[in-house]
PDB file of C-alpha atoms in Angstrom:
ATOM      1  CA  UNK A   1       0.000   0.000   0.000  1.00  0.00           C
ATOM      2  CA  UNK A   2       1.596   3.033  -1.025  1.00  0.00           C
ATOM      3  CA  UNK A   3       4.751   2.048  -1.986  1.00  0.00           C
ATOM      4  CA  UNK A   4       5.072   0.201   1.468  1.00  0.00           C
ATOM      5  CA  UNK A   5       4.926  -3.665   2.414  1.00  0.00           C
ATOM      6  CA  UNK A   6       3.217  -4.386   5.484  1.00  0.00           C
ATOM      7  CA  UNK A   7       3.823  -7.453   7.782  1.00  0.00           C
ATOM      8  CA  UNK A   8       2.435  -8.330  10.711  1.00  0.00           C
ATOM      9  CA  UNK A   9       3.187 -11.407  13.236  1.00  0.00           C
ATOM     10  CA  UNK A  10       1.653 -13.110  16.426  1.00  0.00           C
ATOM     11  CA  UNK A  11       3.940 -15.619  17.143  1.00  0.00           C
ATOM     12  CA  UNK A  12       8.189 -14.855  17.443  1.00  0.00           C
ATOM     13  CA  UNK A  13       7.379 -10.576  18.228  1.00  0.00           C
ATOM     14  CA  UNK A  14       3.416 -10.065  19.261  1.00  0.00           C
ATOM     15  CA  UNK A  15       3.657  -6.851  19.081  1.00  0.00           C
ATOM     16  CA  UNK A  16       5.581  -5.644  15.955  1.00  0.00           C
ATOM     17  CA  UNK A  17       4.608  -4.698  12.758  1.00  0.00           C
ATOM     18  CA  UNK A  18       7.001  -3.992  10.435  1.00  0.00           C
ATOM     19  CA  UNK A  19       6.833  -1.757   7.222  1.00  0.00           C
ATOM     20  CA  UNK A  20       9.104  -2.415   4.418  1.00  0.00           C
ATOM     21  CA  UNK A  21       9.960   0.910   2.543  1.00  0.00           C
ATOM     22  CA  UNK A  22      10.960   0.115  -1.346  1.00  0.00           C
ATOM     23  CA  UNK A  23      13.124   1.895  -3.121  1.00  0.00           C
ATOM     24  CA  UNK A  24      14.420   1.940  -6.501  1.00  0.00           C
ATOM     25  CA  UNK A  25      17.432   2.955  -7.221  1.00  0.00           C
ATOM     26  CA  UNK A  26      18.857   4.718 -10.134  1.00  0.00           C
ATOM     27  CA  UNK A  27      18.829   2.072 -12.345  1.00  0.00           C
ATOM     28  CA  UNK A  28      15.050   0.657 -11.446  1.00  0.00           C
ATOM     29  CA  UNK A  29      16.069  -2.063  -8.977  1.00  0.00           C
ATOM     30  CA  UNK A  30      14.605  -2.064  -5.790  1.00  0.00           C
ATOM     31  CA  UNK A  31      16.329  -1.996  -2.521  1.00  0.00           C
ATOM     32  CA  UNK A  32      14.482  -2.060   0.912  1.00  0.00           C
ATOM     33  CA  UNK A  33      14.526  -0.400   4.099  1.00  0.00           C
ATOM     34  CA  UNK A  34      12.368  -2.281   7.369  1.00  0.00           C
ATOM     35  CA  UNK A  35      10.924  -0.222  10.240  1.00  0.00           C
ATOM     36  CA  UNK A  36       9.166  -1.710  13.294  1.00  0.00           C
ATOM     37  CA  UNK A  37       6.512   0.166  14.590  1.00  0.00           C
ATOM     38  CA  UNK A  38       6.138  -1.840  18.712  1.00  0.00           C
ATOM     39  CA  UNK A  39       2.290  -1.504  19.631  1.00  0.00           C
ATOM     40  CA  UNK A  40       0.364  -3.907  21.042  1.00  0.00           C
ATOM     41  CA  UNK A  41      -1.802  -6.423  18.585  1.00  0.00           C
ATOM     42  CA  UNK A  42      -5.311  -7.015  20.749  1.00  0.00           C
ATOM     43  CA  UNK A  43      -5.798 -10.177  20.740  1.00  0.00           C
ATOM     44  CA  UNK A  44      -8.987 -11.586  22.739  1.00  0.00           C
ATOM     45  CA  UNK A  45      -9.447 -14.835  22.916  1.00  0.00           C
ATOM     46  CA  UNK A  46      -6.119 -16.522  22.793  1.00  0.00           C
ATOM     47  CA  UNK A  47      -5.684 -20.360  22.932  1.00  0.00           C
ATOM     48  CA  UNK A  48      -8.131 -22.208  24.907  1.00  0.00           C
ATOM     49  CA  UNK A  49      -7.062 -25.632  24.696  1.00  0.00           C
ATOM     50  CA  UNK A  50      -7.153 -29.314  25.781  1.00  0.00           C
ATOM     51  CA  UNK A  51      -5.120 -32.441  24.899  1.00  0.00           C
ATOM     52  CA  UNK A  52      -6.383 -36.080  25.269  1.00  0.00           C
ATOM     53  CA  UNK A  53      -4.335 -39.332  24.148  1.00  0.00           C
ATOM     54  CA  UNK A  54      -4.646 -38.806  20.897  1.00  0.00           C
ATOM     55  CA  UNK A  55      -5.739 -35.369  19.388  1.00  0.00           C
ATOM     56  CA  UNK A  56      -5.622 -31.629  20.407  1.00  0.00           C
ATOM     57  CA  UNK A  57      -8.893 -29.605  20.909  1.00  0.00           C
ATOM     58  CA  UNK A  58      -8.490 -25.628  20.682  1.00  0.00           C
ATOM     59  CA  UNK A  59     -11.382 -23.360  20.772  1.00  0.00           C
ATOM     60  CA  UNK A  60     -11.656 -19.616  20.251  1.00  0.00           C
ATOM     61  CA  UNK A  61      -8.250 -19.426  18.520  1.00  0.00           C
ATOM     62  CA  UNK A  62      -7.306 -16.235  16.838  1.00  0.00           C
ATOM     63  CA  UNK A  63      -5.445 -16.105  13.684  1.00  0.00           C
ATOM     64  CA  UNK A  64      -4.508 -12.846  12.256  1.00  0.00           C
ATOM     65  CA  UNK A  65      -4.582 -11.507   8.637  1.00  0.00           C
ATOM     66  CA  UNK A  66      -4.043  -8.032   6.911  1.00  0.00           C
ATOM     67  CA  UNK A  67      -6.029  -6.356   4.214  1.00  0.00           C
ATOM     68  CA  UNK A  68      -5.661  -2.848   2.385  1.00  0.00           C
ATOM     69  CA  UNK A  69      -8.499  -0.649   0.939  1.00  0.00           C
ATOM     70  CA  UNK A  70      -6.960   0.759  -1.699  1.00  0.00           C
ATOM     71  CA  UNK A  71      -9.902   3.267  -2.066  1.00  0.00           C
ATOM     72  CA  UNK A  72      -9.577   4.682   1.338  1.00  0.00           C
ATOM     73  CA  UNK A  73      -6.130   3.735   1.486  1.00  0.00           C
ATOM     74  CA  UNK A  74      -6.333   2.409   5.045  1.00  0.00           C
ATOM     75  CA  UNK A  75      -4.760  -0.594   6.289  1.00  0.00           C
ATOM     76  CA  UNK A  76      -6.699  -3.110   8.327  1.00  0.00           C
ATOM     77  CA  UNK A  77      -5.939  -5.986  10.961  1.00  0.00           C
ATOM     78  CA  UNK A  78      -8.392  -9.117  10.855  1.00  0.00           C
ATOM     79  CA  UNK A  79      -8.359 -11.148  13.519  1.00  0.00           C
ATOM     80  CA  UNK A  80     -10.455 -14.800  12.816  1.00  0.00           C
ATOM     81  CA  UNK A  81     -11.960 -16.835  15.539  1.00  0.00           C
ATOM     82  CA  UNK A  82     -11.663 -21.131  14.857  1.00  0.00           C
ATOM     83  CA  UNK A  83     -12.272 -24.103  16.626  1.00  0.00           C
ATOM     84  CA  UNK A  84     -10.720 -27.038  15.834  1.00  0.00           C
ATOM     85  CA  UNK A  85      -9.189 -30.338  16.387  1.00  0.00           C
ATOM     86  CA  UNK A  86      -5.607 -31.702  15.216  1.00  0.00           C
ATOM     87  CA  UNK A  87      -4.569 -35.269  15.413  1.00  0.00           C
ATOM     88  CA  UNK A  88      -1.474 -36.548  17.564  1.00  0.00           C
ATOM     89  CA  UNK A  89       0.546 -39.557  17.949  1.00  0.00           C
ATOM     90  CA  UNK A  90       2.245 -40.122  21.945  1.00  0.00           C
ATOM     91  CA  UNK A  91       5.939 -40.340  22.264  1.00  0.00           C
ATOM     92  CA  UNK A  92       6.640 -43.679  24.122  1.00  0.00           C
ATOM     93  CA  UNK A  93      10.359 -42.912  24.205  1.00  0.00           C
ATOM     94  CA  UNK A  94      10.280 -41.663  27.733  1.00  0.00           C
ATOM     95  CA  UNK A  95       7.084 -43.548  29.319  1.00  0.00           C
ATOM     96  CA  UNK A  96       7.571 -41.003  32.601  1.00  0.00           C
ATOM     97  CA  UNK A  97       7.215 -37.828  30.195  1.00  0.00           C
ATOM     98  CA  UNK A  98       4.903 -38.507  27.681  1.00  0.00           C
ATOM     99  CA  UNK A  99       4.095 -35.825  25.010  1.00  0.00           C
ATOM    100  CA  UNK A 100       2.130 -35.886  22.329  1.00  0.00           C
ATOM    101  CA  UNK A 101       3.569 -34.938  18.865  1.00  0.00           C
ATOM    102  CA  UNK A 102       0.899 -33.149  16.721  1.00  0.00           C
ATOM    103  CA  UNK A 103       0.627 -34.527  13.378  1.00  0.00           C
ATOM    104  CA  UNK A 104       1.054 -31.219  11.351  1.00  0.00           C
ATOM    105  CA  UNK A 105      -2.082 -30.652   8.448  1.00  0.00           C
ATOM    106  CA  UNK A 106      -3.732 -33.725  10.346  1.00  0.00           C
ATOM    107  CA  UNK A 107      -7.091 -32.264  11.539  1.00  0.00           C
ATOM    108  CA  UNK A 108      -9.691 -34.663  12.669  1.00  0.00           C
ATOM    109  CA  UNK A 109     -12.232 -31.661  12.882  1.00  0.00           C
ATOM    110  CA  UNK A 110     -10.763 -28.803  10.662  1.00  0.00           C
ATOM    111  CA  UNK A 111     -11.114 -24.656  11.238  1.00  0.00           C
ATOM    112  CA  UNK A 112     -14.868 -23.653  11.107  1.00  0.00           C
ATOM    113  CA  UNK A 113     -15.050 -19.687  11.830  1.00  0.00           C
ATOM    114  CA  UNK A 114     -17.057 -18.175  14.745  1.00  0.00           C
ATOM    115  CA  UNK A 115     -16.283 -14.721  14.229  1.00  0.00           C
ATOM    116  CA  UNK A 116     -14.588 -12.105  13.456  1.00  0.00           C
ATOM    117  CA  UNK A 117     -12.826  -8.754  14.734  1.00  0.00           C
ATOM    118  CA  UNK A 118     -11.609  -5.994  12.402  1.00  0.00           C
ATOM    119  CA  UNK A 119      -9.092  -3.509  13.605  1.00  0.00           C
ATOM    120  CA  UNK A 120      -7.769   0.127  11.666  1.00  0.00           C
ATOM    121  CA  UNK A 121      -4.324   1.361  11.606  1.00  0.00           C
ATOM    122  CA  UNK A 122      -4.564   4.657  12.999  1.00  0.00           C
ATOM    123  CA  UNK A 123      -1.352   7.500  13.223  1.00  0.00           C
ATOM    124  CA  UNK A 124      -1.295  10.207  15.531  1.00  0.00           C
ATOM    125  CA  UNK A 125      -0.151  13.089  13.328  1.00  0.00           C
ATOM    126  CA  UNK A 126      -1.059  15.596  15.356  1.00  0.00           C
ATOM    127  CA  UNK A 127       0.398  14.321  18.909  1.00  0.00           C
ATOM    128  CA  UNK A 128       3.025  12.754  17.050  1.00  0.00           C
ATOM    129  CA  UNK A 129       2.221   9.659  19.391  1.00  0.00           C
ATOM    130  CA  UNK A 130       2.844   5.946  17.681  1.00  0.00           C
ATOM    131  CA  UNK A 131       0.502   4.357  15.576  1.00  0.00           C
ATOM    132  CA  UNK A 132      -2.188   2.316  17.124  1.00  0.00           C
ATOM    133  CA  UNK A 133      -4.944  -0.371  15.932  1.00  0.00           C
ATOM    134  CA  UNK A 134      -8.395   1.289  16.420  1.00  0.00           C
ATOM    135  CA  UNK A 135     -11.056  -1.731  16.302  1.00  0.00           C
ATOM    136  CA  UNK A 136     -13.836  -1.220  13.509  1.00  0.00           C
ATOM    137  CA  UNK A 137     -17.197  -1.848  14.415  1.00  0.00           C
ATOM    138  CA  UNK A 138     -18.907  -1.257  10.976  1.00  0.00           C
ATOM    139  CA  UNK A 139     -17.429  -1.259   7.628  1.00  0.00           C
ATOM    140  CA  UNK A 140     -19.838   1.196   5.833  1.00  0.00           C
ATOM    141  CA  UNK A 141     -20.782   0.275   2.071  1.00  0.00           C
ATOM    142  CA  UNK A 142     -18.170  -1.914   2.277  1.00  0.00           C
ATOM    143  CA  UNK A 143     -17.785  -5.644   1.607  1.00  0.00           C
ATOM    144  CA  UNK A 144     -14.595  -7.860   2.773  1.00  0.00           C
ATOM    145  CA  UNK A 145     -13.559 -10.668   1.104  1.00  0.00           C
ATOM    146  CA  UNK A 146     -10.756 -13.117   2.815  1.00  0.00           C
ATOM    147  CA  UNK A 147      -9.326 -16.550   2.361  1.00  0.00           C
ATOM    148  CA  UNK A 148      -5.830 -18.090   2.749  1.00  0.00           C
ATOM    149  CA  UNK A 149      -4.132 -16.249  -0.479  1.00  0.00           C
ATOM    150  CA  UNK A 150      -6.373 -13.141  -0.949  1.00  0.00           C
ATOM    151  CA  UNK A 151      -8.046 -10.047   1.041  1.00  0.00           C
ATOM    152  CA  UNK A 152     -10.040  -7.607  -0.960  1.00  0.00           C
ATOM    153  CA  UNK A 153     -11.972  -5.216  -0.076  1.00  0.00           C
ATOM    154  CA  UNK A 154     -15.409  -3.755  -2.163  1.00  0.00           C
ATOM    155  CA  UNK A 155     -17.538  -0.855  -2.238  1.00  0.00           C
ATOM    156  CA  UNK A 156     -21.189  -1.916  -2.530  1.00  0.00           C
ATOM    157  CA  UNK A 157     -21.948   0.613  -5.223  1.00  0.00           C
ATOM    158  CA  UNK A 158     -19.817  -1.060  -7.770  1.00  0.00           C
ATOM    159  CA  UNK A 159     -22.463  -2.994  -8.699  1.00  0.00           C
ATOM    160  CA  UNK A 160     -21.384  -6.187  -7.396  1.00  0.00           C
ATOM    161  CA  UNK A 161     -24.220  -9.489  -7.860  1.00  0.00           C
ATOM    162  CA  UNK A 162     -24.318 -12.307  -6.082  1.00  0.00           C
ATOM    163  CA  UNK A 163     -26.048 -15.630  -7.428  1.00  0.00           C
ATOM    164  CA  UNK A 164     -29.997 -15.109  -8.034  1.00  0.00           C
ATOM    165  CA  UNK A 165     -29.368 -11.496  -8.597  1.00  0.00           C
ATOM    166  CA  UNK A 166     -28.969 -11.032  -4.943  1.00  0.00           C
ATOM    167  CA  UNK A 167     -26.701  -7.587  -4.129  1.00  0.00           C
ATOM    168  CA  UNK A 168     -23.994  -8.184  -1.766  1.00  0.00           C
ATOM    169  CA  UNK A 169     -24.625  -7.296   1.489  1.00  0.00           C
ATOM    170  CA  UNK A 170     -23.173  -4.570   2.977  1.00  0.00           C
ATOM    171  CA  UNK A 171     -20.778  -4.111   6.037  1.00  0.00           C
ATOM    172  CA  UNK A 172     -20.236  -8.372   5.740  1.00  0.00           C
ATOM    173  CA  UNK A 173     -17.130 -10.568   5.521  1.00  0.00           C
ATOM    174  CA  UNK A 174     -17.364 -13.001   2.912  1.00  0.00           C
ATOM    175  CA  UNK A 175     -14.975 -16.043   3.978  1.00  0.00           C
ATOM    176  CA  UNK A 176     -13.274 -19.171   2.070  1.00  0.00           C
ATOM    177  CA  UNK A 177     -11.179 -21.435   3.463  1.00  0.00           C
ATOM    178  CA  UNK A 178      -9.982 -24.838   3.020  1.00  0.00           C
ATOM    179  CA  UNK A 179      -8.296 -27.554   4.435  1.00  0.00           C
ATOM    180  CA  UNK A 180      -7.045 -31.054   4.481  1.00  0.00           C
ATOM    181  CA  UNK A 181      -8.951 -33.542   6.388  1.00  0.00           C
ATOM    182  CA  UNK A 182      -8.161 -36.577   6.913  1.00  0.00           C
ATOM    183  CA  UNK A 183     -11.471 -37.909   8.722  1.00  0.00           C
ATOM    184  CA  UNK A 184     -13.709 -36.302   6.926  1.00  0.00           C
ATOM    185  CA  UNK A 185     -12.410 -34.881   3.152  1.00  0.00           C
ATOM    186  CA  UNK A 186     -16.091 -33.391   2.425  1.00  0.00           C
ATOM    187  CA  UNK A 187     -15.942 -31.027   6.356  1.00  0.00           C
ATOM    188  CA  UNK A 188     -12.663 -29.404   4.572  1.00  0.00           C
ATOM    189  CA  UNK A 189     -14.477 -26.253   3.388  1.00  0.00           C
ATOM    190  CA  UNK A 190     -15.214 -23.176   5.491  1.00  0.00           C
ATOM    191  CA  UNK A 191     -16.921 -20.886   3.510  1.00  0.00           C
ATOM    192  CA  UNK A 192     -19.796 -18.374   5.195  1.00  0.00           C
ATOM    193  CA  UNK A 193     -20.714 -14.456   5.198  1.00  0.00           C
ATOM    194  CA  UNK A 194     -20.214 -13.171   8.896  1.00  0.00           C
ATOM    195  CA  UNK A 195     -22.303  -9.545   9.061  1.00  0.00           C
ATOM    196  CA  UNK A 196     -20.783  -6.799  11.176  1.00  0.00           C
ATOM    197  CA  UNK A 197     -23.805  -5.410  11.636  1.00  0.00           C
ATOM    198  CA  UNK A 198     -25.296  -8.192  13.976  1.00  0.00           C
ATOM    199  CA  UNK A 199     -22.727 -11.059  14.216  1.00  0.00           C
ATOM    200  CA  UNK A 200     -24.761 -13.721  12.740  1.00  0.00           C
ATOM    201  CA  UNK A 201     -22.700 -16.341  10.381  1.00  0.00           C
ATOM    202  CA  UNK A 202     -24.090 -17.944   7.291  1.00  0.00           C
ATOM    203  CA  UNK A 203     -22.890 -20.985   5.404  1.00  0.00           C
ATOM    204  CA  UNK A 204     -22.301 -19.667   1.869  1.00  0.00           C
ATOM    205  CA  UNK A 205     -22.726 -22.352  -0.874  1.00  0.00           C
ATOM    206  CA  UNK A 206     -19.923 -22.319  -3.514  1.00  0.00           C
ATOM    207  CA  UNK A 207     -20.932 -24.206  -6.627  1.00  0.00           C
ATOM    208  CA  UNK A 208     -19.009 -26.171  -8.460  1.00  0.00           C
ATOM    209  CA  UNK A 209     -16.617 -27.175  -5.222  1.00  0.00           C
ATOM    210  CA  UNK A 210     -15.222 -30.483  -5.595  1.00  0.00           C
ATOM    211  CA  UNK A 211     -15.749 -32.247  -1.822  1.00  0.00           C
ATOM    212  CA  UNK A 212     -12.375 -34.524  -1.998  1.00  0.00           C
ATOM    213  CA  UNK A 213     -10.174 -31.969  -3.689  1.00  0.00           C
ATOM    214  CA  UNK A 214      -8.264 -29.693  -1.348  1.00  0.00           C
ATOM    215  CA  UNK A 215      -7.487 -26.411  -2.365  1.00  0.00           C
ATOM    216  CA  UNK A 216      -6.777 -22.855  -1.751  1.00  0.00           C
ATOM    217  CA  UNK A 217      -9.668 -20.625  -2.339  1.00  0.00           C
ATOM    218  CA  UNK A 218      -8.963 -17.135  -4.062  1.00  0.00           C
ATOM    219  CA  UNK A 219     -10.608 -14.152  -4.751  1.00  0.00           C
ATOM    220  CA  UNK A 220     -10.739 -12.333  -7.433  1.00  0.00           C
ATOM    221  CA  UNK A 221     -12.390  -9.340  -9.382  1.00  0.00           C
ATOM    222  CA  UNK A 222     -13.081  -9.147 -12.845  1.00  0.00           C
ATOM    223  CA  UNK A 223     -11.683  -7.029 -15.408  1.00  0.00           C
ATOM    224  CA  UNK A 224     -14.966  -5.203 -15.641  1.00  0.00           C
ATOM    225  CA  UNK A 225     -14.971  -3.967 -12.534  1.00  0.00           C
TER     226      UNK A 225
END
């Protein structure tokens, strides 16, 4: 956005986000400078979790995306709330410290969403104070669109139409994500509308998805728009 590459993280620095300033230089090549801007990422809910003999259970787990509107030309935070269940195998090396190694991609209930939060990254230009996220309780005319690859964001009044010449709805997160599953290949897709306005989530029905083929859902916009 603006010349600038923004990444955020919630695991090895919670509380960084670092812009990437590129520069070309004489010739056209780029060459990159990184700040850190240290503020605190507001994360809710966390990891609630339990482990049994076999499998790990988490619940209201937060994962965090980022998502530009090039219109406004305002960055925003995304924060997704899951549930869901990975598979495990015990370590019988040490039978007085068991553990239990997770079996990485092996979900025996994959992510379904519960919710969503939407944050704004807001400068103080006139205090000259550090930037801060600024949670978002409506999105306007605005529609959000998110998976694993792509975040885009849509005015309503472009006109866009939904099957059965339904307008999009306004101020909702439109969702797509998929997964491998090994108990279940057809439970892999997680595809809904969540609406800012009253928090309700609704299944949205993709046609033409293949049930055993796992893939990663993208957005896109056509030319014509």
């Amino acid at each position: 956005m603006g010349g600038k590459l923004y990444a955020a993280t919630d695991e090895d620095e919670p509380e960084v986000l670092t812009v990437f300033y590129i520069i070309p230089d004489a010739d056209g090549h780029p060459s990159y400078r990184a700040q850190k801007l240290v503020m605190p990422i507001p994360f809710m809910f966390y990891n609630i979790w339990r482990m049994d003999d076999s499998a790990l259970h988490v619940t209201d787990f937060e994962d965090m995306q980022l998502a530009t509107d090039s219109t406004s030309r305002e960055l925003f935070m995304i924060l997704r709330r899951t549930n869901f269940s990975l598979m495990g195998e015990e370590d019988d090396e040490d039978d007085e410290d068991e553990e239990l190694h997770l079996l990485d991609g092996s979900y025996i209930n994959p992510p379904k969403t519960k919710g969503f939060r939407v944050f704004k990254l807001e400068h103080d230009i006139h205090g000259g104070g550090p930037p801060r996220w600024v949670q978002v309780f409506n999105l306007g005319d605005r529609i959000l669109f998110i998976s694993e690859t792509t975040n885009i964001f849509m005015h309503r009044y472009s006109g866009c139409i939904l099957n059965n010449d339904k307008t999009l709805g306004r101020n909702c997160i439109y969702f797509a994500f998929d997964y491998p599953c090994l108990s279940s290949l057809s439970a892999a897709h997680d595809f809904g509308v969540f609406s800012m306005t009253n928090g309700s989530l609704t299944p949205l029905s993709l046609s033409n998805t293949p049930a055993l083929l796992h893939s990663r859902p993208i957005w896109f916009t056509p030319s014509l728009w």
